[in-house]
Coordinates of C-alpha atoms and ligand atoms in Angstrom, one line a residue:
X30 CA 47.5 -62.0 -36.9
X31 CA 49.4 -61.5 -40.2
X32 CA 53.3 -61.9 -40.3
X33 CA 54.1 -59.1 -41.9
X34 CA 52.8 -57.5 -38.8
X35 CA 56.0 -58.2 -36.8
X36 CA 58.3 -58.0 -39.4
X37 CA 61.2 -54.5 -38.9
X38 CA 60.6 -51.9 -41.7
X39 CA 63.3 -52.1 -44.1
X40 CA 66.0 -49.4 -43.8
X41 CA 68.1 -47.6 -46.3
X42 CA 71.9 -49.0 -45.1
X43 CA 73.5 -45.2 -45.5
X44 CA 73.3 -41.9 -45.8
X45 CA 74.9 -41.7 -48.8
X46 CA 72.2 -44.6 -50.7
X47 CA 69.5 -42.7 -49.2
X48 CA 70.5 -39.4 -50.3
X49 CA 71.1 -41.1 -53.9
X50 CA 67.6 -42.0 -54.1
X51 CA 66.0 -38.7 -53.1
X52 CA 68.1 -37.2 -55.7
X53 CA 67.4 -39.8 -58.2
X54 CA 63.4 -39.0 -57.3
X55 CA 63.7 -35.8 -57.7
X56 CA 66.4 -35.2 -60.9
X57 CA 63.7 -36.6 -63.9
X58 CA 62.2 -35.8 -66.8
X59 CA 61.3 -32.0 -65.0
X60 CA 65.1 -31.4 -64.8
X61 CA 65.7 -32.1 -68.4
X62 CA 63.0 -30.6 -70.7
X63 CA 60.5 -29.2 -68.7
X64 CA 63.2 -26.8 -66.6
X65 CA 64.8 -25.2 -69.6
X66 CA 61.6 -25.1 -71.8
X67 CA 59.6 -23.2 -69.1
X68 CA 62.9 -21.1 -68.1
X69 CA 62.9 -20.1 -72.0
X70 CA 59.8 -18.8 -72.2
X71 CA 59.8 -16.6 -68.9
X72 CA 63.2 -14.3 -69.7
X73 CA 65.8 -17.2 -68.9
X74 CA 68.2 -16.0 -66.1
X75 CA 65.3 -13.7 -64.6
X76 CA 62.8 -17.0 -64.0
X77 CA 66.1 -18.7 -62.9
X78 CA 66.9 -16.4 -60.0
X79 CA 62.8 -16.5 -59.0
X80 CA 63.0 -20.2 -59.2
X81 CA 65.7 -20.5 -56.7
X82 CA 64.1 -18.1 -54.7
X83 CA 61.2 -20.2 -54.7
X84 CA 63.1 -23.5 -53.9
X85 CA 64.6 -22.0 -51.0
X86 CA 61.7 -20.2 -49.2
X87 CA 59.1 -23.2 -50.1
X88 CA 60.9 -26.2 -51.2
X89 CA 63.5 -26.5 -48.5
X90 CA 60.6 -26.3 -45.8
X91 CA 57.9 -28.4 -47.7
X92 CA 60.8 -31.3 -48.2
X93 CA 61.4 -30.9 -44.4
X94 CA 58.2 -31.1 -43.1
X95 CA 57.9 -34.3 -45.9
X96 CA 60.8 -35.9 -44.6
X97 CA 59.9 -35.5 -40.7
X98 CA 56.3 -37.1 -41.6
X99 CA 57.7 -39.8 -43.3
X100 CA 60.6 -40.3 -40.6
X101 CA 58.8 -39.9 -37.7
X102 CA 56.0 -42.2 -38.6
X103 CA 58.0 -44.9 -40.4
X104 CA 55.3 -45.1 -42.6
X105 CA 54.1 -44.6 -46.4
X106 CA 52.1 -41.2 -47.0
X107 CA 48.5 -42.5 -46.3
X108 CA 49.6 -44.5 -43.4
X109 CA 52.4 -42.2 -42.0
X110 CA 49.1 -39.2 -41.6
X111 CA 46.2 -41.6 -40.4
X112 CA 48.9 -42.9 -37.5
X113 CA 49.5 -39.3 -36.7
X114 CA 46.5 -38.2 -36.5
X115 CA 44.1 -40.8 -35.9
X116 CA 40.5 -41.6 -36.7
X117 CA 40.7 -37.9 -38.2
X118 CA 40.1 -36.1 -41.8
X119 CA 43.8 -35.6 -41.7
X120 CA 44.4 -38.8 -43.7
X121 CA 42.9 -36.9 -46.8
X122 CA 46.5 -35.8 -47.7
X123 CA 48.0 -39.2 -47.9
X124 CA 45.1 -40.7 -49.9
X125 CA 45.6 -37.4 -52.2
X126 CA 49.2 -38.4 -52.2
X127 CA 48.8 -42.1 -53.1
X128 CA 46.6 -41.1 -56.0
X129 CA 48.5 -38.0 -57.1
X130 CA 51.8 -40.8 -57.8
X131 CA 49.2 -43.5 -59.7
X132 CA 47.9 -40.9 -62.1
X133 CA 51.4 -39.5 -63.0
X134 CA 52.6 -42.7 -62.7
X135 CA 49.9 -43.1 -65.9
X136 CA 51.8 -41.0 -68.0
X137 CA 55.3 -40.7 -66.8
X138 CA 56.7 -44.2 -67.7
X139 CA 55.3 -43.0 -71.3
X140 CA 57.7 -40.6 -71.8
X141 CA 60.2 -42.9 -70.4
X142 CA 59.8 -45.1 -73.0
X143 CA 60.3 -42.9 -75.3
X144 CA 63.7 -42.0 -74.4
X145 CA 64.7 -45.5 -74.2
X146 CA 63.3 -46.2 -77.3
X147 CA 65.4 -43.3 -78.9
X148 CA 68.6 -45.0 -77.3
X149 CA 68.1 -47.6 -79.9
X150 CA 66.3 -45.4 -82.6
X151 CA 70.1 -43.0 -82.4
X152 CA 72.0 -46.4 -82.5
X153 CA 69.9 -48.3 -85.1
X154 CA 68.2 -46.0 -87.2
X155 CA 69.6 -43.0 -86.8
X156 CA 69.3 -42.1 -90.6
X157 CA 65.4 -42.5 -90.8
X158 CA 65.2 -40.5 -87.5
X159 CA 67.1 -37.3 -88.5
X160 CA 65.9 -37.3 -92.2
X161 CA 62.7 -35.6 -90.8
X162 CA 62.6 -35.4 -86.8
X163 CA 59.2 -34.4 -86.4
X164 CA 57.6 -37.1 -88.7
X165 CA 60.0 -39.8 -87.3
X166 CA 59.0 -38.5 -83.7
X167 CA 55.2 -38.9 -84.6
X168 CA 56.0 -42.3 -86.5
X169 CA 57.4 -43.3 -82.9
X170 CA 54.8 -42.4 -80.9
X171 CA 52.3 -43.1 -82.2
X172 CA 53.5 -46.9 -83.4
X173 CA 53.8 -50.1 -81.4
X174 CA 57.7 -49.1 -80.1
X175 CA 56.1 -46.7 -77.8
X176 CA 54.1 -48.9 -76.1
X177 CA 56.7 -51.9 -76.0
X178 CA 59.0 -49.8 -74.6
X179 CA 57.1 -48.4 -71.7
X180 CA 56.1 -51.5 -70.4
X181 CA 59.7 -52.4 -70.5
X182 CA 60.4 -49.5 -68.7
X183 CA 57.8 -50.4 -66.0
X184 CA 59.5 -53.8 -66.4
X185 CA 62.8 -52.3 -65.1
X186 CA 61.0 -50.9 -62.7
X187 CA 59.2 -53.6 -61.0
X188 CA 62.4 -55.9 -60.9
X189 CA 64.5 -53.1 -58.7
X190 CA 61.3 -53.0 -56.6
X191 CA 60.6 -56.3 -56.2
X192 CA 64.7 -56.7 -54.7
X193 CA 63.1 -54.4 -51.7
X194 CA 64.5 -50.8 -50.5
X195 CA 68.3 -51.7 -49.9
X196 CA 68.9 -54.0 -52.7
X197 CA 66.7 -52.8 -54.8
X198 CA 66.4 -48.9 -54.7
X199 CA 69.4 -47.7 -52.6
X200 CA 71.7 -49.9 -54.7
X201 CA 69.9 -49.1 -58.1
X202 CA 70.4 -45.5 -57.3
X203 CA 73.8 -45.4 -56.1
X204 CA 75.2 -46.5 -59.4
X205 CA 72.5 -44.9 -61.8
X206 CA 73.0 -41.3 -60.0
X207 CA 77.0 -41.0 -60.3
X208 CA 76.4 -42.5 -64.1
X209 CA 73.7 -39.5 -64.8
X210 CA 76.0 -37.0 -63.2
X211 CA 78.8 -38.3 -65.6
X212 CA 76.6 -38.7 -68.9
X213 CA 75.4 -35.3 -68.1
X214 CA 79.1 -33.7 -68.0
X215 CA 80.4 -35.3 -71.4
X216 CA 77.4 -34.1 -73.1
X217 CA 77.9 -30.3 -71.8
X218 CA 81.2 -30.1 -72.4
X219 CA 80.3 -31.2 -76.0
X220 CA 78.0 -28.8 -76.0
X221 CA 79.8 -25.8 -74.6
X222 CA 82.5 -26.7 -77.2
X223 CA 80.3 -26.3 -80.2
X224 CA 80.9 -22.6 -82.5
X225 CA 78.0 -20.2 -81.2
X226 CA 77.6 -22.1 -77.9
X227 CA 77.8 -18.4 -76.2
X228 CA 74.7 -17.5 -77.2
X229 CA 72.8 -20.5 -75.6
X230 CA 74.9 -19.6 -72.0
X231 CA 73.4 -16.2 -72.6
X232 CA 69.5 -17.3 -73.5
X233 CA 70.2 -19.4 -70.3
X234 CA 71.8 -16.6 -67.7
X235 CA 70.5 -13.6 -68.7
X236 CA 68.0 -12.2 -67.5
X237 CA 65.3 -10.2 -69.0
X238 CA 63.0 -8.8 -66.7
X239 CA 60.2 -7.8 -69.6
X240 CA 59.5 -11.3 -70.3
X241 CA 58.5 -12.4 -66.7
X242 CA 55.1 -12.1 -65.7
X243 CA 53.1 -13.1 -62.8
X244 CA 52.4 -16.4 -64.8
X245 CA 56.4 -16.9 -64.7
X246 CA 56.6 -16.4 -61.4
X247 CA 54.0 -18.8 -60.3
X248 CA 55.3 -21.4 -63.0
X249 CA 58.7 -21.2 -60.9
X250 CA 57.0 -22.2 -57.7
X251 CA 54.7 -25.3 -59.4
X252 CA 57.6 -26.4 -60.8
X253 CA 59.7 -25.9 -57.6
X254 CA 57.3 -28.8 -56.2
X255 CA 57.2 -31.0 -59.0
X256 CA 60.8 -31.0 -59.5
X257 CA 61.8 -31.9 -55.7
X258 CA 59.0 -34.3 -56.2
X259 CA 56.8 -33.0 -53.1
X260 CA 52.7 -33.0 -52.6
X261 CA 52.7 -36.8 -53.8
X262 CA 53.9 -38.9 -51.0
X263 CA 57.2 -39.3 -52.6
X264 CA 59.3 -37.9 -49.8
X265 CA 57.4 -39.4 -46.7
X266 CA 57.8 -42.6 -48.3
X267 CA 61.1 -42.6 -48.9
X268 CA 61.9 -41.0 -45.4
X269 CA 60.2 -43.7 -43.9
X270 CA 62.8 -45.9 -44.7
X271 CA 65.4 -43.6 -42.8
X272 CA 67.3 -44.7 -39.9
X273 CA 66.4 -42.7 -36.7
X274 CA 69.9 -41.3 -36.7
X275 CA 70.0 -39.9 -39.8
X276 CA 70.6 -36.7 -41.0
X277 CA 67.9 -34.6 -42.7
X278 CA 69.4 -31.4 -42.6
X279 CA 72.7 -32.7 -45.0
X280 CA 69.6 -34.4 -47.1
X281 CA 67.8 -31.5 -47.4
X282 CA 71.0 -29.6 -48.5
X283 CA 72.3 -32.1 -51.1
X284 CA 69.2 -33.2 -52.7
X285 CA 68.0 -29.3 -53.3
X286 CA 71.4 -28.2 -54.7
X287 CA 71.7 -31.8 -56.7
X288 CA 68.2 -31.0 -58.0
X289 CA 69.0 -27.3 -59.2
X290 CA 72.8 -28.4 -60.2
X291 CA 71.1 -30.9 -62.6
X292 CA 68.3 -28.9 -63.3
X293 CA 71.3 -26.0 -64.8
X294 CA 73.4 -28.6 -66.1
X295 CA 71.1 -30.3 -68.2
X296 CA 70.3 -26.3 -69.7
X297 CA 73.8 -26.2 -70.4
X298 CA 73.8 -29.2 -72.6
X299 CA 70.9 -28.6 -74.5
X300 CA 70.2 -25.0 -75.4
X301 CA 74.6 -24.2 -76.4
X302 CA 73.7 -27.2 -78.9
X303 CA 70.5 -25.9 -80.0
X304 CA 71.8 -22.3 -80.5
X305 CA 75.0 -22.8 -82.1
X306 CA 73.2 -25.0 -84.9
X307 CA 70.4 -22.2 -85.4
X308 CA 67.5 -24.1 -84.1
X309 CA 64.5 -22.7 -82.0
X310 CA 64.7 -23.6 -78.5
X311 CA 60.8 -22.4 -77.7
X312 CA 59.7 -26.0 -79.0
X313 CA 58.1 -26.7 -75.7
X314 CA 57.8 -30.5 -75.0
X315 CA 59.0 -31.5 -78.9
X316 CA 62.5 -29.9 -78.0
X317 CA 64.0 -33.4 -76.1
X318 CA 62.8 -35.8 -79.5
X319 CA 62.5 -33.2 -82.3
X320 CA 65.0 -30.3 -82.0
X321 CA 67.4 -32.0 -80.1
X322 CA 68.0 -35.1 -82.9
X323 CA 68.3 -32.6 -85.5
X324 CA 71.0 -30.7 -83.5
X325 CA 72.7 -33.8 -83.1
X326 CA 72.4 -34.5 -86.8
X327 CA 74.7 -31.9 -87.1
X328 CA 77.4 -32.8 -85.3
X329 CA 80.3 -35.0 -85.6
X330 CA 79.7 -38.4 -83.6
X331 CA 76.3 -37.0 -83.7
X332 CA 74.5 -40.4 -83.7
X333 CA 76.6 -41.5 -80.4
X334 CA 75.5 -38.3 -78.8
X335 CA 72.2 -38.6 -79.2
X336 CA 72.3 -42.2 -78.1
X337 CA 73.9 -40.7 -74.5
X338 CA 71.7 -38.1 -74.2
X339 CA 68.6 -40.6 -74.6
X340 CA 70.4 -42.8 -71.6
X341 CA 70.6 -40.0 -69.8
X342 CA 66.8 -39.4 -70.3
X343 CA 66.0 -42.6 -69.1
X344 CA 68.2 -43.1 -66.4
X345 CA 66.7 -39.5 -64.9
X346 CA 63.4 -41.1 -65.3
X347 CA 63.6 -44.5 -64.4
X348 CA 65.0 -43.2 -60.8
X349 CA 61.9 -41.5 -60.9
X350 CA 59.5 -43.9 -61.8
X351 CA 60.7 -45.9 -58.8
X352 CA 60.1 -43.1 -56.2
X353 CA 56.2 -42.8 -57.8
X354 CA 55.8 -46.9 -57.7
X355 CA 57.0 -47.7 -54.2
X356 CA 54.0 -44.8 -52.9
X357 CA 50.8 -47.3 -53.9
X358 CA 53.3 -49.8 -53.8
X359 CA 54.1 -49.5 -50.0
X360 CA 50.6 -48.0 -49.1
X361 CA 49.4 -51.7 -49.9
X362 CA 51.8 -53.0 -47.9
X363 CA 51.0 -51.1 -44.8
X364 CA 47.4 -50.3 -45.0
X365 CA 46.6 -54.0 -46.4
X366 CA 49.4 -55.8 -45.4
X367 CA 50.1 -57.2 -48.8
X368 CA 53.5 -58.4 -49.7
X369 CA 55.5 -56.9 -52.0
X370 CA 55.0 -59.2 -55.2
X371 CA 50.9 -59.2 -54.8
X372 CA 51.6 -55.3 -54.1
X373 CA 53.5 -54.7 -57.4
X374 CA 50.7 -57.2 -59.5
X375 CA 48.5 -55.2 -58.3
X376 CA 50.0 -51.7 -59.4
X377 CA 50.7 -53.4 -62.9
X378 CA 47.7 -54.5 -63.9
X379 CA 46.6 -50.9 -62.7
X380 CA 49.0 -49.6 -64.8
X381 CA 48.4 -51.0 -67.8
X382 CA 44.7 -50.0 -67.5
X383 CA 45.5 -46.7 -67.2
X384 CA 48.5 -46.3 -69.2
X385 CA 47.6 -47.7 -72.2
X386 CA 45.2 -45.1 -73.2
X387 CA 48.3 -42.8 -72.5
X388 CA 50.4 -44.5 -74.7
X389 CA 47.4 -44.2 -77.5
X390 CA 47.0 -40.4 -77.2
X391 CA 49.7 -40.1 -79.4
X392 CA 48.1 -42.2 -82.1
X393 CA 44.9 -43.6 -82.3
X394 CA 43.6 -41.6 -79.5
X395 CA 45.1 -37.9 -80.7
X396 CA 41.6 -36.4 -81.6
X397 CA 39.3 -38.2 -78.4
X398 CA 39.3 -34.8 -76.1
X399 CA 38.2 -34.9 -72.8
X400 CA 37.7 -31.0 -71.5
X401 CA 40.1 -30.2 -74.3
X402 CA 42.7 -32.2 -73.2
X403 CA 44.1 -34.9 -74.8
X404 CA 44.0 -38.2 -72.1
X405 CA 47.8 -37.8 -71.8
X406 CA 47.1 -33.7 -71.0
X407 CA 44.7 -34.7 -68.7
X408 CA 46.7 -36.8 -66.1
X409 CA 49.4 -34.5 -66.4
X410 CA 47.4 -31.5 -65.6
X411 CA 45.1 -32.8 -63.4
X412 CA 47.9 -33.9 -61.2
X413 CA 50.6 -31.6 -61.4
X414 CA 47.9 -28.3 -61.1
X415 CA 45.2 -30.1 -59.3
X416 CA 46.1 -32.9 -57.0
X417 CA 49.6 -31.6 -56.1
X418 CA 49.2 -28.5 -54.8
X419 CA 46.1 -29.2 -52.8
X420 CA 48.3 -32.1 -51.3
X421 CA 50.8 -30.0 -50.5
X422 CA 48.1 -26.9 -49.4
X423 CA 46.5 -30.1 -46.8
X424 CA 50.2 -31.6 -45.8
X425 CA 51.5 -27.6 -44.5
X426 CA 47.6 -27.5 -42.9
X427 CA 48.6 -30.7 -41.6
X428 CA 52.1 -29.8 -40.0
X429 CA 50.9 -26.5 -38.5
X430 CA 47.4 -27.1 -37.0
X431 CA 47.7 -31.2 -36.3
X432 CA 51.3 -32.7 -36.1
X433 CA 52.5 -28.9 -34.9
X434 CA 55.4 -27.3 -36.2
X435 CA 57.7 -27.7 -32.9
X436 CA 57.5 -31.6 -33.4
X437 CA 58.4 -31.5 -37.0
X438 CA 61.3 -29.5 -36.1
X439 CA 61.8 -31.7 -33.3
X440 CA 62.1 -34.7 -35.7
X441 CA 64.1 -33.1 -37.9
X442 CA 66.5 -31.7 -35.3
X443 CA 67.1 -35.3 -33.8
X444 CA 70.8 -35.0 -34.9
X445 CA 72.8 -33.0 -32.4
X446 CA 74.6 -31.4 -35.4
X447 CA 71.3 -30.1 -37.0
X448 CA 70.5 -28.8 -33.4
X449 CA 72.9 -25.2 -34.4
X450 CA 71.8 -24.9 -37.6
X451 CA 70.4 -22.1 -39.5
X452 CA 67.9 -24.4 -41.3
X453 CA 66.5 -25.7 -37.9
X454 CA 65.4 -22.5 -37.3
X455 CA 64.0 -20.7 -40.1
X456 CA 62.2 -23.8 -40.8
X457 CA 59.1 -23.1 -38.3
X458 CA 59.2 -19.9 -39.4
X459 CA 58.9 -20.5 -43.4
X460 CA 56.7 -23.5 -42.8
X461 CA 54.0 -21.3 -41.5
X462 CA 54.1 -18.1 -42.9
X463 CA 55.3 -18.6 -46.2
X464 CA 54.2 -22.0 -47.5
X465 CA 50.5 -22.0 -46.9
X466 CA 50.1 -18.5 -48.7
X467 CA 53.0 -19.5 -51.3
X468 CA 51.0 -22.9 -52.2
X469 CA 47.4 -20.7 -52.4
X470 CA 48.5 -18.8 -54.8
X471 CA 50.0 -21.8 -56.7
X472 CA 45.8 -23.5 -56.4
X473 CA 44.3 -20.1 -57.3
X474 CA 46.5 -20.0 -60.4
X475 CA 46.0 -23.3 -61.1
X476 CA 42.0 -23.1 -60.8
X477 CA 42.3 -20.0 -63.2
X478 CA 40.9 -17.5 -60.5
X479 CA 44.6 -15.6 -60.2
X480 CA 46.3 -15.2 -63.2
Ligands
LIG23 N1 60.9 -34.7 -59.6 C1 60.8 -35.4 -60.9 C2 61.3 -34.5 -62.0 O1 61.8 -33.4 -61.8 C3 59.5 -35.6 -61.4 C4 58.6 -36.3 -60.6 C5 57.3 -35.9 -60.6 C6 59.0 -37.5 -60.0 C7 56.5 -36.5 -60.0 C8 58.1 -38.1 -59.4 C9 56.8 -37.7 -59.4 O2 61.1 -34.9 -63.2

């Protein structure tokens, strides 16, 4: 029998390191560009109240439910549902879950790079970047820097992993989050302070009911999932490493309002910028490397902005990456009793296979389309409208017809403090009636048959 066998999971050492690294999961890359760019297009502060709407109603219970699988069954994703429900078809959602993280984990350190790699482009080379944003942007990313500087991204990566869950992630996070929150707060208030900022606040608040569609609406609730990071694994994983005692109810709280906080804040320090120097903030993914630089440009101690903003980019990203790595990562441990280093060789080599191409689509590979979409596209959509929701759709099937809703409450109530409150129970409620239907809708759309 193998050692490993015997040996105690690992456990986060507090409440506050564990909540740290759900929020560090969860604020990324989503919170940053993809928030404000899709709140822009759907009527700004009418897709914002929707969204929160849609946090609360869906997110809050699928994150529960997430967090009592993980915690109950001290076990990764794919491990946590086959020793749940044995010998059963109900392992489907963990597999789904295990390869839902490697695919984005394809394409997410890409952008990652990027970011860092603008760190230095703001410090070192600011001129050549900001003479022409969009041809230095291609120039990047589609040259050797973008590659180099994923792989050191995944680099950065692997060495916090390879420390282990308290050393490594919990103390990673700890320091990275507080720096995020305080990067994030220098740059808004440089922002807010900007002549014309108002109008930005107003593009952001605002609502305006005419430009929100059906499509909006169901854009708020995909992206309600993709930015608490839930129908991937992410959050059983990380529960798993919970202690017994510990409270998911505060979790749940602070890790949803850090997520939206951020989400907001980060608004706040792009579009006031973008506005008040009479750019167009309906870029879509170009705004983060070619609006924003030229916005900067314009600015006193532009150069030094720019090169905090890019941090803060990467930071939010790197925390993220980590959550995605330690799913396959800790799925080899448990299902094939690996250890860690063979585990994270394993996922490299992996990596590189299926992140290089990523890397390419922005040079050699821009023209090869597959179904339209260029190999980048691909694992991006096929995970975040495919694999996602139906892993989600399976995990509420899951908690209401296998693990059954009054356990998963009973895990999450195991605090006596969570025992009075409110979220304890509406949860059953909103876990069967609403989530199931909620995430359906999210599929149909998705698969183009409700739109
Ligand atoms: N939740 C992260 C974000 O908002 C994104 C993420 C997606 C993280 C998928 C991990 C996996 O950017």
């Amino acid at each position: 029998m193998n050692h490993h066998h015997h040996k105690e999971r690992e456990k986060f050492s507090s409440q506050f390191g564990q909540i740290m690294a759900m929020v560090g999961s969860a604020v990324g890359l989503g919170n940053i560009w993809r928030f404000s760019y899709i709140l822009g297009i759907n009527g700004g502060g009418a897709f914002l109240l929707i969204y929160i709407l849609c946090v609360v109603l869906v997110g809050i219970p699928v994150l529960i439910s997430e967090l009592s699988v993980g915690r109950s069954s001290a076990l990764s994703s794919f491990n946590a549902y086959k020793k749940l429900a044995p010998g059963s078809a109900w392992i489907l959602p963990g597999a789904l879950g295990v390869l839902g993280a490697t695919v984005i984990l394809g394409y997410y350190p890409v952008v990652a790079g990027w970011a860092l790699g603008y760190v230095f482009e703001s410090l070192f080379n600011w001129n050549a970047v900001t003479t022409n944003t969009e041809l230095a942007f291609t120039v990047f990313s589609s040259g050797w820097k973008a590659w180099t500087f994923a792989a050191i991204a995944l680099l950065a990566t692997v060495l916090v992993l390879l420390r282990g869950v308290t050393a490594g992630i919990e103390k990673s996070n700890k320091i990275l989050m507080p720096l995020l929150g305080l990067i994030l707060i220098v740059l808004v208030v440089r922002s807010l302070t900007l002549p014309g900022a108002v109008k930005g606040v107003e593009f952001l608040f605002v609502p305006d009911f005419s430009r929100l569609g059906i499509n909006g609406i169901l854009d708020a609730l995909g992206h309600s999932f993709y930015s608490l990071s839930l129908g991937m694994g992410i959050m059983i994983t990380y529960a798993s490493y919970m202690k017994k005692e510990s409270n998911l109810a505060e979790a749940t709280v602070v890790i949803v309002t850090m997520d939206t906080l951020i989400a907001l804040l980060a608004g706040l320090a792009i579009f006031p910028a973008v506005f008040a120097l009479g750019l167009n903030p309906g870029q879509g993914a170009g705004l983060a490397f070619v609006t924003l630089p030229g916005a900067f440009a314009q600015m006193p101690g532009g150069r030094f902005f720019s090169a905090l903003f890019f941090l803060l980019l990467f930071i939010a990203a790197l925390t993220s990456i980590m959550s995605l790595m330690q799913v396959p990562i800790a799925f080899l441990e448990d299902e094939w009793k690996m250890s860690k280093r063979r585990a994270l060789l394993i996922v490299c080599v992996l990596l590189f296979i299926i992140g290089t191409p990523a890397v390419l689509s922005f040079g050699p590979l821009a023209d090869r389309l597959i179904f339209g979409f260029t190999y980048f596209d691909l694992l991006d959509k096929f995970a975040n409208n495919i694999l996602l929701p139906v892993t989600a759709f399976l995990g509420a099937l899951f908690i209401i017809f296998r693990f059954g809703l009054a356990a998963s409450t009973e895990e999450f109530l195991t605090d006596a403090k969570n025992q009075r409150s409110i979220l304890g129970r509406l949860y059953p409620f909103a876990e069967k009636y609403i989530v199931p239907i909620a995430i359906a809708l999210i599929l149909l759309h998705a698969t183009g048959l409700f739109s």
